PDB file of C-alpha atoms in Angstrom:
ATOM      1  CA  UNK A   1     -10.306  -4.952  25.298  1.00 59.00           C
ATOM      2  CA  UNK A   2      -8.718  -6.381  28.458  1.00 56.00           C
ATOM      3  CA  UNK A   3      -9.650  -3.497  30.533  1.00 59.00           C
ATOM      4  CA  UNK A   4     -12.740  -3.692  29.147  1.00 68.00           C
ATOM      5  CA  UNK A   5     -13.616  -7.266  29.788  1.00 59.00           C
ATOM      6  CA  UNK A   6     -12.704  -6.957  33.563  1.00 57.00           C
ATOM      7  CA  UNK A   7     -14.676  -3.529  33.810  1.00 64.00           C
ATOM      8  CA  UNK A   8     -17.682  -4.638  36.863  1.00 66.00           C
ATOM      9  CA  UNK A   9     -19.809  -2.099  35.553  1.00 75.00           C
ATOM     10  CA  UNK A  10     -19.690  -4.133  31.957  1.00 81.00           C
ATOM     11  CA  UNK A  11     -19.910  -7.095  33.718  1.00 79.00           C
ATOM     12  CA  UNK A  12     -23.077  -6.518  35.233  1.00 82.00           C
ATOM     13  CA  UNK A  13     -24.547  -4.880  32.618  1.00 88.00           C
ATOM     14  CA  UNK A  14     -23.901  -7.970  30.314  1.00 88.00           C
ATOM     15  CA  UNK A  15     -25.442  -9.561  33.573  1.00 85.00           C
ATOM     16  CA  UNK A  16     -28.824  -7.583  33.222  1.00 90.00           C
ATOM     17  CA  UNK A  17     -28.763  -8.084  29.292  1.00 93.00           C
ATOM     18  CA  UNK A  18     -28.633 -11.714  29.430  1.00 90.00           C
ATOM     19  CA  UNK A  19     -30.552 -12.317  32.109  1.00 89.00           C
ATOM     20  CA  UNK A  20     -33.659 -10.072  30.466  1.00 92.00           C
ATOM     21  CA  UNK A  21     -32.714 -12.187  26.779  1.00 93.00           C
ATOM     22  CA  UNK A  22     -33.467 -15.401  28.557  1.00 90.00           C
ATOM     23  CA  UNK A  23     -37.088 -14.633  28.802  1.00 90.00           C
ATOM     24  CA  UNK A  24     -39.358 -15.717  26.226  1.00 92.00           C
ATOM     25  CA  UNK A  25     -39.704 -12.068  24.980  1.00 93.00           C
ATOM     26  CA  UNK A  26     -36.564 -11.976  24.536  1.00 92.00           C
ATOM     27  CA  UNK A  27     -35.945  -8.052  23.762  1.00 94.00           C
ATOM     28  CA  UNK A  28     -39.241  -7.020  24.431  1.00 94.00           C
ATOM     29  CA  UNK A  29     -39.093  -8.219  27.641  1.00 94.00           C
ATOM     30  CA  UNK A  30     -39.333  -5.603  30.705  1.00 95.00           C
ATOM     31  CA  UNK A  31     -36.301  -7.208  32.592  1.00 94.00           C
ATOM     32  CA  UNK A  32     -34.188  -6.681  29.193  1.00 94.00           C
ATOM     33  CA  UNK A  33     -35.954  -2.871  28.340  1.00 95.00           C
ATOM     34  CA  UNK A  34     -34.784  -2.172  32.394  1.00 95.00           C
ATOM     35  CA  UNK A  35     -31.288  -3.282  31.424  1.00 95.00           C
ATOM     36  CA  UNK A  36     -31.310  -1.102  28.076  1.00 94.00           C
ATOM     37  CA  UNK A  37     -32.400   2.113  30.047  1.00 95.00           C
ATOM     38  CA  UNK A  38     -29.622   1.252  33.010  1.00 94.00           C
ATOM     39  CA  UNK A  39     -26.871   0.209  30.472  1.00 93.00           C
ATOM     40  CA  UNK A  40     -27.310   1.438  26.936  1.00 93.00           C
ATOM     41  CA  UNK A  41     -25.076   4.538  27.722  1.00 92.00           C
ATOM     42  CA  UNK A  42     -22.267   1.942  28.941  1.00 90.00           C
ATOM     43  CA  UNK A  43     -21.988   0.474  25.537  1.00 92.00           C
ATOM     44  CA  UNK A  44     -21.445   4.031  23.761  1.00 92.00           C
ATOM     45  CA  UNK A  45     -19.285   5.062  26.621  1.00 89.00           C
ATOM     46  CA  UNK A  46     -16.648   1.756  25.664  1.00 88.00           C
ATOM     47  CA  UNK A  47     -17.412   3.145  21.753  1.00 90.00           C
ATOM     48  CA  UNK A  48     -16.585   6.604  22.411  1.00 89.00           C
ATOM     49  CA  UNK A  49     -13.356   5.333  24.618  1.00 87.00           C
ATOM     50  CA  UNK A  50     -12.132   2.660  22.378  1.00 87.00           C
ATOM     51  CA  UNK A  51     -12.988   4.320  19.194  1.00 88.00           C
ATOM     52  CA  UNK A  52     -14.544   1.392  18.009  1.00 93.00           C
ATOM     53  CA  UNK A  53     -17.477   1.609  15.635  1.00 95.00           C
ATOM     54  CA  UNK A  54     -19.732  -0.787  17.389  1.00 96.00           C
ATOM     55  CA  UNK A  55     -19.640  -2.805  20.790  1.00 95.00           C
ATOM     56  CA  UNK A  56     -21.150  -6.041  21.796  1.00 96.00           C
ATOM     57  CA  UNK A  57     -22.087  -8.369  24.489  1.00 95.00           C
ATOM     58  CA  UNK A  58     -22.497 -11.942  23.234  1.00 95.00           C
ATOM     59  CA  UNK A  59     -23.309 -15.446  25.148  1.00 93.00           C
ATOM     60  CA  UNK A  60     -21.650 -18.079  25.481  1.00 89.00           C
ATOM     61  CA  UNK A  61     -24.417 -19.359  22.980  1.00 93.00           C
ATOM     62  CA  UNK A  62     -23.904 -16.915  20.361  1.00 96.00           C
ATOM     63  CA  UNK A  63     -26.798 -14.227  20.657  1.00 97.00           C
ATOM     64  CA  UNK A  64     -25.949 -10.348  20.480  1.00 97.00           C
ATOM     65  CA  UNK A  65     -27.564  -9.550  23.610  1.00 97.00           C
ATOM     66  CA  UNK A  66     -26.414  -5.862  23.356  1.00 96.00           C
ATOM     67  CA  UNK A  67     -25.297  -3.592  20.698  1.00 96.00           C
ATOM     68  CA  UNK A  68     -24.549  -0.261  21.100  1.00 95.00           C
ATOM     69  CA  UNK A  69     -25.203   0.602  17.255  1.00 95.00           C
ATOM     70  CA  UNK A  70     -28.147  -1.759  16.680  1.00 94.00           C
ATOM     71  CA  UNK A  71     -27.639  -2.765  13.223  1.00 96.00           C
ATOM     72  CA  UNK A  72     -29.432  -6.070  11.863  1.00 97.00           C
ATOM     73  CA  UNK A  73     -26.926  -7.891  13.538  1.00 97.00           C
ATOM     74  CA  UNK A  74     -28.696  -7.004  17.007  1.00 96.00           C
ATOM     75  CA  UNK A  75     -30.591 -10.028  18.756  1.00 95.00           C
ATOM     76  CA  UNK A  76     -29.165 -12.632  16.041  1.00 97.00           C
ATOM     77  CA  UNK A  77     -27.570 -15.901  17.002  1.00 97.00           C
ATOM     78  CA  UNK A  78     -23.391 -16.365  16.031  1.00 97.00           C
ATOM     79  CA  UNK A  79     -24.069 -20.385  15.641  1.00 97.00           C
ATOM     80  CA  UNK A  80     -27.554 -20.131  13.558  1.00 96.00           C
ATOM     81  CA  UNK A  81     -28.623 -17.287  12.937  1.00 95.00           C
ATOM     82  CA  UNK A  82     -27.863 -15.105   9.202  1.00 97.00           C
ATOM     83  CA  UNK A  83     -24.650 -13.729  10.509  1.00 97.00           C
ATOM     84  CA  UNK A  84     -22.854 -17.508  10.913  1.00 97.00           C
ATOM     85  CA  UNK A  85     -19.995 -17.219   8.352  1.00 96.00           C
ATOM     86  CA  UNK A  86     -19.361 -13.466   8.992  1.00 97.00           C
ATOM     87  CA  UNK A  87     -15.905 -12.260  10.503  1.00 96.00           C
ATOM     88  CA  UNK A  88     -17.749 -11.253  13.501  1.00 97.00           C
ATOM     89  CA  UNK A  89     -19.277 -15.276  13.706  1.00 97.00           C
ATOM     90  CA  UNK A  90     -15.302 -16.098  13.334  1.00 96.00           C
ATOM     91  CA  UNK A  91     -13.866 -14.390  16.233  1.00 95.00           C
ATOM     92  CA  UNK A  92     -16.085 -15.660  18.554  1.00 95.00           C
ATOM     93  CA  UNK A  93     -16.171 -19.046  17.821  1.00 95.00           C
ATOM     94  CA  UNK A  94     -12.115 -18.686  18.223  1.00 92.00           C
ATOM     95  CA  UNK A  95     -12.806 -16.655  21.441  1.00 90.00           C
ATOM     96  CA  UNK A  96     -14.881 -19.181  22.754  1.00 89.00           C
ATOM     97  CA  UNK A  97     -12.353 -22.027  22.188  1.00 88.00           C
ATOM     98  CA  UNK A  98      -9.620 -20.177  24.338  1.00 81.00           C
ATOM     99  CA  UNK A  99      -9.148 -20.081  27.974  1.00 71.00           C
ATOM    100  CA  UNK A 100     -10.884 -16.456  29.829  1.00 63.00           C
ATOM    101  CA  UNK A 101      -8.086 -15.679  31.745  1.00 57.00           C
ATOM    102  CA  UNK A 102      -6.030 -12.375  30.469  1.00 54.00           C
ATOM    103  CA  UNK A 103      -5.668 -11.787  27.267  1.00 57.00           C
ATOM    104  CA  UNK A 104      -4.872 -15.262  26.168  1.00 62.00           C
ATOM    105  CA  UNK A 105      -8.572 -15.206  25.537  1.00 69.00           C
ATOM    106  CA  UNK A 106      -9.106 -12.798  23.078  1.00 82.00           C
ATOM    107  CA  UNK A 107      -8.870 -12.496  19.266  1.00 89.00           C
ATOM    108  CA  UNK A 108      -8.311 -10.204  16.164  1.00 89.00           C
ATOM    109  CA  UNK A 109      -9.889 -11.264  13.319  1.00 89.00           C
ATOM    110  CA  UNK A 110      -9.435 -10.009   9.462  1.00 84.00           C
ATOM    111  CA  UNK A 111     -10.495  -7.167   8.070  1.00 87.00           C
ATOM    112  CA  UNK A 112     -13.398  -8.355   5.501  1.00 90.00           C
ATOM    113  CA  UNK A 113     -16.521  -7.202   4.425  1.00 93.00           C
ATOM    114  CA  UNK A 114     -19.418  -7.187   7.499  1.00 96.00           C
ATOM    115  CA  UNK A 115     -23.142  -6.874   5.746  1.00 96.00           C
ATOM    116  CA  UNK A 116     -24.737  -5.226   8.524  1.00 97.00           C
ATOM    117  CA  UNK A 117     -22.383  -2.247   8.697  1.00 96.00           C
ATOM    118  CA  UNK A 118     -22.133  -2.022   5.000  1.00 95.00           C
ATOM    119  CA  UNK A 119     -18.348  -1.639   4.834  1.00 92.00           C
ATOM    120  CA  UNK A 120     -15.072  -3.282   6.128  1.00 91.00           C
ATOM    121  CA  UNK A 121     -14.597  -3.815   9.506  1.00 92.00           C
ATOM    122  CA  UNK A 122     -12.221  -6.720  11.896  1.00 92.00           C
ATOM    123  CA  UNK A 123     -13.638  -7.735  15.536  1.00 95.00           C
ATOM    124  CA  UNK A 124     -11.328  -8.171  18.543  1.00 93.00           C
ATOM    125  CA  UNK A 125     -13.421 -10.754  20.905  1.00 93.00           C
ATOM    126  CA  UNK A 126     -12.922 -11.451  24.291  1.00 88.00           C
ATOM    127  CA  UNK A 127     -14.252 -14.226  26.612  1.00 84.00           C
ATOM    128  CA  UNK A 128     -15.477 -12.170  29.938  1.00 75.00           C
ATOM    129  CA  UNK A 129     -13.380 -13.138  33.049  1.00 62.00           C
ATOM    130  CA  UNK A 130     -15.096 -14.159  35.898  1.00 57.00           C
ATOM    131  CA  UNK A 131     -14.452 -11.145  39.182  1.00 55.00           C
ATOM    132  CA  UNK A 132     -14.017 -11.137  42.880  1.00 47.00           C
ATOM    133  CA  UNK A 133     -17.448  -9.470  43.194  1.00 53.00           C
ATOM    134  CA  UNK A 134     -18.762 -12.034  40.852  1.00 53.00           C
ATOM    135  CA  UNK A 135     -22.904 -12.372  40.200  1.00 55.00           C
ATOM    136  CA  UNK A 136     -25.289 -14.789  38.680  1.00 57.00           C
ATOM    137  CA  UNK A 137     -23.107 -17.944  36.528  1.00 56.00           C
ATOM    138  CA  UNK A 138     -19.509 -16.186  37.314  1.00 56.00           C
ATOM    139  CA  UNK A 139     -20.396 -16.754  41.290  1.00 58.00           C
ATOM    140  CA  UNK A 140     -20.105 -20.251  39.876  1.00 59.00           C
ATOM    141  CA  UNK A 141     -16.299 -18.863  38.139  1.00 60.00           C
ATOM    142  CA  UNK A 142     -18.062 -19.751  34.376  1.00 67.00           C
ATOM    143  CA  UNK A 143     -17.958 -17.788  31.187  1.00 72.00           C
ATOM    144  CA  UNK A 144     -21.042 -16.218  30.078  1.00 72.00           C
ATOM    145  CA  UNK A 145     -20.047 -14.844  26.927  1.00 84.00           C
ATOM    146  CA  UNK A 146     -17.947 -12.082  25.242  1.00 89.00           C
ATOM    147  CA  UNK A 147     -17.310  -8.143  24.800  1.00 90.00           C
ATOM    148  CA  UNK A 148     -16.678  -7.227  21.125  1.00 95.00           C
ATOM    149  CA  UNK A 149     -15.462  -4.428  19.325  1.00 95.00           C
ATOM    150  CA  UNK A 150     -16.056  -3.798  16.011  1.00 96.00           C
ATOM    151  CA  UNK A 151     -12.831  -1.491  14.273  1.00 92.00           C
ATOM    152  CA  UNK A 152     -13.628   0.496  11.453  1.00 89.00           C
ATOM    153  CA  UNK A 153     -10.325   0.599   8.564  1.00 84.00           C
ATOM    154  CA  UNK A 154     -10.926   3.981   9.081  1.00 81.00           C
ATOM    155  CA  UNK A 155      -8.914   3.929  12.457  1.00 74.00           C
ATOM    156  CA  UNK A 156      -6.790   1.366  11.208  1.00 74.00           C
ATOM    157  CA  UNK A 157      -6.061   4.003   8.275  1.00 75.00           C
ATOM    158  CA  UNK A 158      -4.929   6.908  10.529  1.00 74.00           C
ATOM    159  CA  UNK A 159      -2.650   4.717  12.480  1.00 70.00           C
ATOM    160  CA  UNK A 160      -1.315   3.385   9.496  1.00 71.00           C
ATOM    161  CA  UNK A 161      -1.078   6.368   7.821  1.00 74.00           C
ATOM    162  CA  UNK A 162       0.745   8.645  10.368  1.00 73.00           C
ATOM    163  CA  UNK A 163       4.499   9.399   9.928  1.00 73.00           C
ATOM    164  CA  UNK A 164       5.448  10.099  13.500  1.00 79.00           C
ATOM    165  CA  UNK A 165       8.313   8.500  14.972  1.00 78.00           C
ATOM    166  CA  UNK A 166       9.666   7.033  12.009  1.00 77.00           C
ATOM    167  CA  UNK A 167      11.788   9.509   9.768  1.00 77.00           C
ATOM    168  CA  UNK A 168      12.224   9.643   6.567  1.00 77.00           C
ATOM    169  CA  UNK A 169      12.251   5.424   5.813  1.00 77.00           C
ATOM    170  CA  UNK A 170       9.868   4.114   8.097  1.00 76.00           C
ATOM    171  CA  UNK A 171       6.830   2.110   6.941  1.00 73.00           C
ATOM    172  CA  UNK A 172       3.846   0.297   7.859  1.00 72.00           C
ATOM    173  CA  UNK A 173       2.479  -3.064   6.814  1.00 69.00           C
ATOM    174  CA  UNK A 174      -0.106  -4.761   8.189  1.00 64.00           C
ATOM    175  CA  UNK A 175       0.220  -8.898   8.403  1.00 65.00           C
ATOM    176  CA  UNK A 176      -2.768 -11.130   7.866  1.00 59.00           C
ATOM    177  CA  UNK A 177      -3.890 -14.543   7.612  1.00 56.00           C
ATOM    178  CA  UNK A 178      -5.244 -14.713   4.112  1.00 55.00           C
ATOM    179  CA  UNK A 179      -5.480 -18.040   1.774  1.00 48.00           C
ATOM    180  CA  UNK A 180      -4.385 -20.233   4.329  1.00 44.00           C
ATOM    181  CA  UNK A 181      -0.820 -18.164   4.448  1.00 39.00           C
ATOM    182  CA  UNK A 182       0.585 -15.077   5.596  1.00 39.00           C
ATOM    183  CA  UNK A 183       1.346 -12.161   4.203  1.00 41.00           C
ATOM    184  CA  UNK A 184       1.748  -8.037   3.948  1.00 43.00           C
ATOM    185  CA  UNK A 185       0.073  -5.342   2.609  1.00 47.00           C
ATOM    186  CA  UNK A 186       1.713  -1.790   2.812  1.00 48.00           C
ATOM    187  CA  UNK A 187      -0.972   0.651   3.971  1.00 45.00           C
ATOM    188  CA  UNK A 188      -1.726   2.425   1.307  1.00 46.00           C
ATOM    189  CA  UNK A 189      -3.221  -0.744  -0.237  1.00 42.00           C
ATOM    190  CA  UNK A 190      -6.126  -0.782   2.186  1.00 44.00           C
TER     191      UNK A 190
END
């Protein structure tokens, strides 16, 4: 997510998003329908690398500017919109409350249940970091929002599930915040 975050190609695209969401069409707008055509590809590209099952841009604010699934999530608002108390809502409200520099910025939420995807999912947020060949609000070195991936269990599962490296007694657990303590879960329990 790291490499990600300080990709200029992402960085600028988030750029054009935002900047074509702040008109009063909002995703109808031609400035935002200019950065879709330029852009949209860049979103499934990070997908297809990260194997995530979705990827977003998100302001500072809390809109989904950019989506490369477009589920009902897409053009919502974090902070007031229907998705408020999901895990995806939870990450970036911790995201946002952490520094952008590295990775000291970016979180892993729980896996729970995410309504717009219809299944289980976690979210790894990270603030954007302003660049050298910064643009718009980061020429200013300010945040303008976050990259998020979405991860399926189903990756989580294979990872979990392979046996390489770890003869005959290795196993895996994952660790989780859960009822205000922590605790394991061996993989087969997800």
């Amino acid at each position: 997510l790291a490499i990600l975050a300080g990709q200029g190609y992402l960085m600028d695209a988030f750029a054009d998003f935002a900047g074509g969401f702040q008109s009063p069409e909002k995703e109808k707008s031609d400035a935002y329908r200019a950065a879709e055509t330029a852009h949209q590809h860049r979103l499934k590209t990070a997908m297809a690398q990260t194997g995530a099952y979705d990827v977003f841009f998100i302001t500072d604010q809390g809109d989904i500017i950019a989506t490369a699934a477009r589920e009902s999530d897409a053009w919502t608002n974090l902070a007031q919109g229907p998705y408020t108390d999901s895990n995806l809502a939870e990450a970036w409200k911790k995201a946002m409350s952490k520094p952008y520099s590295g990775t000291a910025g970016r979180v892993i939420g729980d896996f729970t249940y995410y309504e717009p995807s219809s299944a289980q999912a976690a979210f790894m947020v990270m603030r954007f970091a302003p660049g050298s060949k910064a643009r718009g609000q980061w020429a200013k070195g300010e945040s303008i929002g976050c990259i998020a991936l979405q991860i399926p269990v189903e990756a989580i599962n294979r990872i979990a599930q392979s046996r390489e490296g770890m003869g005959k007694t290795g196993e895996t657990y994952f660790v989780g915040q859960q009822n205000g303590g922590w605790g394991t879960l061996p993989f087969c329990y997800l």
